[in-house]
């Protein structure tokens, strides 16, 4: 894999209960709403579950995601192709935390920051 090793840890406050945050992170229809800059592979089931593999595209760059953990307050994705690494999400009432590590040519911290801000905007508009 070409690129540099990058890691980013971000935590934000959101005005949403844990159940609403969980729905937005584990249900594919909600993911598509706040990750609107990414295209998702066809046939994605309604809810993410361990073992599921899917691909997203950011422009021409494909990123394969394999769901390793999908629980009531945690999501862990193993990443390959455009990013070789992992993305972990943790959440609770009023907060979301994201940890992203991998090797990539993409600016991971910038993408992660924009994604969290978009998630917060989406959660705020639903309240």
Coordinates of C-alpha atoms in Angstrom, one line a residue:
X1 CA 0.0 0.0 0.0
X2 CA 1.3 3.4 -0.9
X3 CA 0.9 6.3 1.5
X4 CA 1.8 7.3 5.0
X5 CA 0.7 5.9 8.3
X6 CA -1.9 8.2 9.8
X7 CA -3.9 8.1 13.0
X8 CA -6.7 10.4 14.2
X9 CA -8.8 10.4 17.3
X10 CA -11.8 12.7 17.5
X11 CA -14.7 13.1 20.0
X12 CA -17.6 15.5 19.6
X13 CA -20.6 16.4 21.6
X14 CA -24.0 15.9 19.9
X15 CA -27.5 16.7 21.0
X16 CA -28.8 13.2 20.5
X17 CA -29.5 10.1 22.7
X18 CA -27.4 6.9 22.2
X19 CA -30.3 5.2 20.3
X20 CA -30.4 7.8 17.6
X21 CA -26.7 7.9 17.2
X22 CA -26.7 4.1 16.9
X23 CA -29.3 4.2 14.2
X24 CA -27.2 6.7 12.2
X25 CA -24.1 4.6 12.5
X26 CA -25.5 1.1 12.0
X27 CA -28.3 1.5 9.5
X28 CA -27.3 1.8 5.9
X29 CA -30.1 4.3 4.9
X30 CA -29.0 6.8 7.6
X31 CA -25.3 6.3 6.7
X32 CA -26.1 7.3 3.2
X33 CA -27.8 10.5 4.4
X34 CA -24.8 11.9 6.3
X35 CA -22.1 10.4 4.2
X36 CA -23.6 11.8 1.1
X37 CA -20.2 12.5 -0.5
X38 CA -19.5 8.8 -0.6
X39 CA -21.0 6.3 -2.9
X40 CA -21.9 2.9 -1.4
X41 CA -21.9 -0.5 -3.1
X42 CA -25.2 -2.0 -4.1
X43 CA -27.0 -4.6 -2.0
X44 CA -26.1 -3.1 1.4
X45 CA -28.5 -4.6 4.0
X46 CA -30.6 -2.4 6.2
X47 CA -28.3 -2.9 9.2
X48 CA -24.6 -3.4 9.5
X49 CA -23.5 -6.7 11.1
X50 CA -20.2 -8.5 11.8
X51 CA -18.8 -10.2 8.7
X52 CA -20.5 -7.8 6.3
X53 CA -18.2 -6.5 3.6
X54 CA -19.1 -3.4 1.4
X55 CA -17.3 -0.8 -0.6
X56 CA -17.5 3.0 -0.6
X57 CA -16.0 5.4 -3.1
X58 CA -14.7 8.8 -2.4
X59 CA -14.3 10.2 -5.9
X60 CA -12.3 7.5 -7.8
X61 CA -10.9 6.0 -4.6
X62 CA -12.5 2.7 -3.5
X63 CA -12.4 1.8 0.2
X64 CA -13.5 -1.7 1.3
X65 CA -15.0 -2.0 4.7
X66 CA -15.4 -5.2 6.7
X67 CA -17.6 -5.0 9.8
X68 CA -15.7 -6.6 12.6
X69 CA -17.9 -5.4 15.5
X70 CA -21.4 -3.9 15.5
X71 CA -22.9 -3.5 19.0
X72 CA -25.2 -1.1 20.7
X73 CA -22.4 1.5 21.4
X74 CA -19.5 0.4 19.2
X75 CA -18.7 -0.2 15.5
X76 CA -15.3 -1.4 14.2
X77 CA -14.5 -1.5 10.5
X78 CA -11.4 -3.1 8.9
X79 CA -10.4 -1.0 5.9
X80 CA -8.6 -2.0 2.7
X81 CA -7.8 -0.8 -0.8
X82 CA -7.8 3.1 -0.5
X83 CA -7.0 2.9 3.2
X84 CA -5.3 -0.1 4.9
X85 CA -6.3 0.1 8.6
X86 CA -9.4 0.4 10.7
X87 CA -12.1 2.8 11.9
X88 CA -13.7 2.5 15.3
X89 CA -16.7 4.3 16.5
X90 CA -18.0 4.6 20.1
X91 CA -21.0 6.6 21.3
X92 CA -23.2 7.3 24.2
X93 CA -25.9 9.9 25.2
X94 CA -24.6 13.2 23.8
X95 CA -21.2 12.1 22.4
X96 CA -19.5 10.3 19.5
X97 CA -15.9 9.2 19.3
X98 CA -14.1 8.1 16.2
X99 CA -10.6 6.5 15.9
X100 CA -9.1 6.1 12.5
X101 CA -5.7 4.5 11.8
X102 CA -4.3 3.4 8.5
X103 CA -1.9 3.8 5.6
X104 CA -3.3 6.0 2.8
X105 CA -2.6 8.8 0.4
X106 CA -5.9 10.3 1.5
X107 CA -5.9 13.0 4.2
X108 CA -7.6 10.9 6.9
X109 CA -7.9 13.5 9.6
X110 CA -9.6 15.9 7.2
X111 CA -12.1 13.3 6.0
X112 CA -12.8 12.1 9.5
X113 CA -13.4 15.7 10.8
X114 CA -15.8 16.4 7.9
X115 CA -17.7 13.2 8.5
X116 CA -18.1 13.9 12.2
X117 CA -19.3 17.4 11.5
X118 CA -21.8 16.1 8.9
X119 CA -23.0 13.5 11.4
X120 CA -23.5 16.1 14.1
X121 CA -25.4 18.3 11.6
X122 CA -27.6 15.4 10.6
X123 CA -28.3 14.4 14.2
X124 CA -29.2 18.0 15.1
X125 CA -31.6 18.4 12.2
X126 CA -33.5 15.2 13.4
X127 CA -34.0 16.6 17.0

